[in-house]
Structure formats: structure tokens, C-alpha cells
GROMACS .gro file of C-alpha atoms in nm:
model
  145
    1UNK     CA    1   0.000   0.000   0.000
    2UNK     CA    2   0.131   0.331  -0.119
    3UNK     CA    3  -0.081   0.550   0.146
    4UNK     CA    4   0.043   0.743   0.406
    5UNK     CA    5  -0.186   0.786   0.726
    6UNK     CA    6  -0.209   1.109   0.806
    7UNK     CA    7  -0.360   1.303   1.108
    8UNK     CA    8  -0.703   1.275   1.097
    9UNK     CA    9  -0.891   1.640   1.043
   10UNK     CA   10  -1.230   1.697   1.249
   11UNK     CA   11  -1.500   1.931   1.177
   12UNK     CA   12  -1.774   2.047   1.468
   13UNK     CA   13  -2.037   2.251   1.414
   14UNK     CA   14  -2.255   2.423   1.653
   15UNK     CA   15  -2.436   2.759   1.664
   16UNK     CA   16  -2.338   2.750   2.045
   17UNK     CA   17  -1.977   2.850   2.130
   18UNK     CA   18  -2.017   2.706   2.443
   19UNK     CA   19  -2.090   2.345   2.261
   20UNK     CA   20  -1.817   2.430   2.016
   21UNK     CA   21  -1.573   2.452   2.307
   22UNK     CA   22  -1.680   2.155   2.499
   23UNK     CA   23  -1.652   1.930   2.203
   24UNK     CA   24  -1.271   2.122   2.198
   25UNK     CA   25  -1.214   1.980   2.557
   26UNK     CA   26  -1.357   1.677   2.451
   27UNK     CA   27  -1.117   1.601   2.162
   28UNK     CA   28  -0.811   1.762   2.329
   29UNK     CA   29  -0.586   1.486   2.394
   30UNK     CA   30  -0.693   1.275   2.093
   31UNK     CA   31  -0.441   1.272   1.794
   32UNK     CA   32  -0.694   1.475   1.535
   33UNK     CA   33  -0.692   1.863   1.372
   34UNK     CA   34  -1.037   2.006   1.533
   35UNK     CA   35  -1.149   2.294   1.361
   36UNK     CA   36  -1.479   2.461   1.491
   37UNK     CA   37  -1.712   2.714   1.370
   38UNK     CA   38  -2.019   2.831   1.398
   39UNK     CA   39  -2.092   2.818   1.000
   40UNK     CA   40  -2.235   2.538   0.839
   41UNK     CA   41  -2.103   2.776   0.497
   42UNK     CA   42  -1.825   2.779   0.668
   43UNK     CA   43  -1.805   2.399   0.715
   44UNK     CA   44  -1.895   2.309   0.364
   45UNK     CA   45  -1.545   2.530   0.219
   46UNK     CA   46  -1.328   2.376   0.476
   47UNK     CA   47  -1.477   2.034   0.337
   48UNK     CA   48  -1.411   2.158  -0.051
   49UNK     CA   49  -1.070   2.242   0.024
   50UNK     CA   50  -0.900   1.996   0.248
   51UNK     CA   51  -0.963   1.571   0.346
   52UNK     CA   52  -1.187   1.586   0.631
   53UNK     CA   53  -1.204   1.268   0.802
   54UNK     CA   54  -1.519   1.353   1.018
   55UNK     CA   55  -1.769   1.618   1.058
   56UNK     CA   56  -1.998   1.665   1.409
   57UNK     CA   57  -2.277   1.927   1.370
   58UNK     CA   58  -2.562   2.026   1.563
   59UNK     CA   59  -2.914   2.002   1.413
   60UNK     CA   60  -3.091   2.276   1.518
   61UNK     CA   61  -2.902   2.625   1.367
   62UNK     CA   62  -3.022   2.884   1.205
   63UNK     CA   63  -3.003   2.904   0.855
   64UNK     CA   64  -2.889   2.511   0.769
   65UNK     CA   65  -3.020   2.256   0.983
   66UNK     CA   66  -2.764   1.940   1.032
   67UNK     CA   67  -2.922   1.738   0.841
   68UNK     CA   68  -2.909   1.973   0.592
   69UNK     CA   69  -2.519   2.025   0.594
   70UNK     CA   70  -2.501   1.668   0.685
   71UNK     CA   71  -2.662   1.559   0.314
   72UNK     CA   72  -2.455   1.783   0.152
   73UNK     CA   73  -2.130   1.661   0.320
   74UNK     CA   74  -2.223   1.305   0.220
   75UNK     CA   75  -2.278   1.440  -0.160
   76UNK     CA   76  -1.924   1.655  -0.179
   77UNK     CA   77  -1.741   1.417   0.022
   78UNK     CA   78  -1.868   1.084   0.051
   79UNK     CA   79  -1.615   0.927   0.270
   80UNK     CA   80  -1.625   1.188   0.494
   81UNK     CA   81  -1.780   1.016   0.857
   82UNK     CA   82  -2.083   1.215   0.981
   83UNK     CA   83  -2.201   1.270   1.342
   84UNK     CA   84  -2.484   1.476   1.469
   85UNK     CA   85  -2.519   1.634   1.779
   86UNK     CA   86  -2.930   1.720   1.901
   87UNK     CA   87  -3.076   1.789   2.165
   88UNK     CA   88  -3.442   1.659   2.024
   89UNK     CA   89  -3.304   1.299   1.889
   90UNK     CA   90  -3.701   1.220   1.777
   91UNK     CA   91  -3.719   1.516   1.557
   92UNK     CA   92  -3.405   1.452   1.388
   93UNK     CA   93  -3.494   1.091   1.342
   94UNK     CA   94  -3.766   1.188   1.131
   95UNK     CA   95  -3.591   1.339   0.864
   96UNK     CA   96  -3.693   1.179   0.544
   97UNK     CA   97  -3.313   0.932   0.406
   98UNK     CA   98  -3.158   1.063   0.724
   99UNK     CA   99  -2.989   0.703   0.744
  100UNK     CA  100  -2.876   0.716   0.407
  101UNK     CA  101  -2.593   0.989   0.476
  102UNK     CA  102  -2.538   0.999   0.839
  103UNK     CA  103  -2.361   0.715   1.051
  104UNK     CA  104  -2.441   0.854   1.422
  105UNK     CA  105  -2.678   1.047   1.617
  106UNK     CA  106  -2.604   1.145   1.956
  107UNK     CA  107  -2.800   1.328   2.250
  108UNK     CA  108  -2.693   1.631   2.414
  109UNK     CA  109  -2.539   1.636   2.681
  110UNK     CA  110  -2.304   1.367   2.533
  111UNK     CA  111  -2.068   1.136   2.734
  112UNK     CA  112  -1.726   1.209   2.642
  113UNK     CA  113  -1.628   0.903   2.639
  114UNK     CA  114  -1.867   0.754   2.435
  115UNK     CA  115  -1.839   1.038   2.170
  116UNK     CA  116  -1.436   0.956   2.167
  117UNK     CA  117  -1.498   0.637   2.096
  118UNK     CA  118  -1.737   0.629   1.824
  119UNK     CA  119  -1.539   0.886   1.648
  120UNK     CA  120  -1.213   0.604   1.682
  121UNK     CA  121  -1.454   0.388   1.541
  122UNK     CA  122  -1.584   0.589   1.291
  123UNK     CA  123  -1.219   0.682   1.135
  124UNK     CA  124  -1.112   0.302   1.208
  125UNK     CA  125  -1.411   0.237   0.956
  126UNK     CA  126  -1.345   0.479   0.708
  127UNK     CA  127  -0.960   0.413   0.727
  128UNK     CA  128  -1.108   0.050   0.633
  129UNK     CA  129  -1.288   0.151   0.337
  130UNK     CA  130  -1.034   0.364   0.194
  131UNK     CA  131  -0.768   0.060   0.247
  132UNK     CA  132  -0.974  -0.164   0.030
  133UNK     CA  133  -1.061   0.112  -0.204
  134UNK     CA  134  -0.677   0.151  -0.273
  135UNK     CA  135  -0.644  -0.242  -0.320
  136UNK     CA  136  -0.923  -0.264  -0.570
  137UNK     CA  137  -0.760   0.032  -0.799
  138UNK     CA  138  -0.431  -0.151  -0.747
  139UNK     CA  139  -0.541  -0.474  -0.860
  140UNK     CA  140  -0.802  -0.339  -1.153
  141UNK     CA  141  -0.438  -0.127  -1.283
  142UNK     CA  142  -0.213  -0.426  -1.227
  143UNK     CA  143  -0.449  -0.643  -1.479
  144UNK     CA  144  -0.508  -0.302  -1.687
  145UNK     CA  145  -0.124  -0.315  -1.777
   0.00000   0.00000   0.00000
């Protein structure tokens, strides 16, 4: 395999700075890039312009809900892992092909814990996928040539 693991890059957004920096303290001592913001716009250019290994939003904010961003995320950046944070788990659930695009809900107030280990095994998964992605174009080129 010719890929290099690289530190993991993790997105959060919330509307609440005080959510923002709890999910900081949170992810302090784990071995990713956390960028926060307030912006779901803000979210989405980050997304365009770097690999982001995993985004956590918030679903109620004004202006794009998170399962709003979330669908687009899964559209621009499909191996991108996809969290979201609510408050009102029932309303969020009934999101029409919310389990299509999104690989964890959790409730507010989250256990740390917990959260820091579904995100391991959330980038455990996708590093995973993108292994056996890498040995299925290797093979399909090695019988092209």
C-alpha cells in the first residue's frame, strides 16, 4: 500500500460557542486537527478544500439545519464520517433518508467518552474503506497493464 496515514482532520459545528468549546475539551488529547465554527457555509469550504475525516454538527441552527449540511457533506465528500449532535433525537430521526448519509446520532449532553470512541470507530471504519478502495484500484491497474 502506497498511502500514508495522516492526522485525521475533524469538523464540529454548533451555533453555540459554548458546545463548540466543549466538544474542543472533549477532543483535546486525541491525535486529530479540530477545527470549529459556527458556519455550516463555513463547514462546507473547509470540506471543498481539504480531506476531512469527520464532521460533528448540531441540528438545530439557524439558517442550515444538520441534516441539511449533513446531506450535503455526504454528496461533496462521501467518505467523509458524519455525526450529529441534538438535543431533540425524535425530531431529527424523522428526517426523510436521514440514514442514508449519516452514521451517528447522539443526545446532548453527550458522554465524552462515548463520543471519543465512536469517532475512533468511525475513522477506524473509514480508514477500512479507503484501504480496500486503494487495493481494488491496485489490482483493476495491475491487470489493466
Amino acid at each position: 500500500m502506497n498511502r500514508v496515514i495522516e492526522r485525521h482532520c475533524v469538523v464540529c459545528v454548533d451555533d453555540e460557542p459554548a458546545i463548540l468549546a466543549a466538544l474542543r475539551r472533549s477532543l483535546r488529547l486525541e491525535p486529530y486537527d479540530v477545527l470549529t465554527t459556527e458556519s455550516p457555509e463555513d463547514a462546507l469550504r473547509w470540506i471543498s478544500t481539504r480531506d476531512v475525516s469527520l464532521i460533528i454538527t448540531d441540528q438545530r441552527m439557524p439558517g442550515m439545519q444538520g441534516t441539511e449540511l449533513l446531506e450535503e457533506v455526504s454528496r461533496s465528500s462521501p467518505s467523509t464520517a458524519r455525526i450529529i449532535l441534538t438535543a431533540y433525537p425524535g425530531a431529527a430521526y424523522s428526517t426523510p433518508g436521514l440514514r442514508r448519509w449519516l452514521e451517528c446520532m447522539i443526545s446532548k449532553p453527550w458522554d465524552s467518552g462515548m463520543l471519543r470512541r465512536t469517532i475512533r470507530h468511525l475513522l477506524w471504519e473509514r480508514e477500512m474503506d479507503l484501504a480496500q478502495e486503494e487495493t481494488v484500484n491496485e489490482e483493476r491497474d495491475a491487470i489493466e497493464d
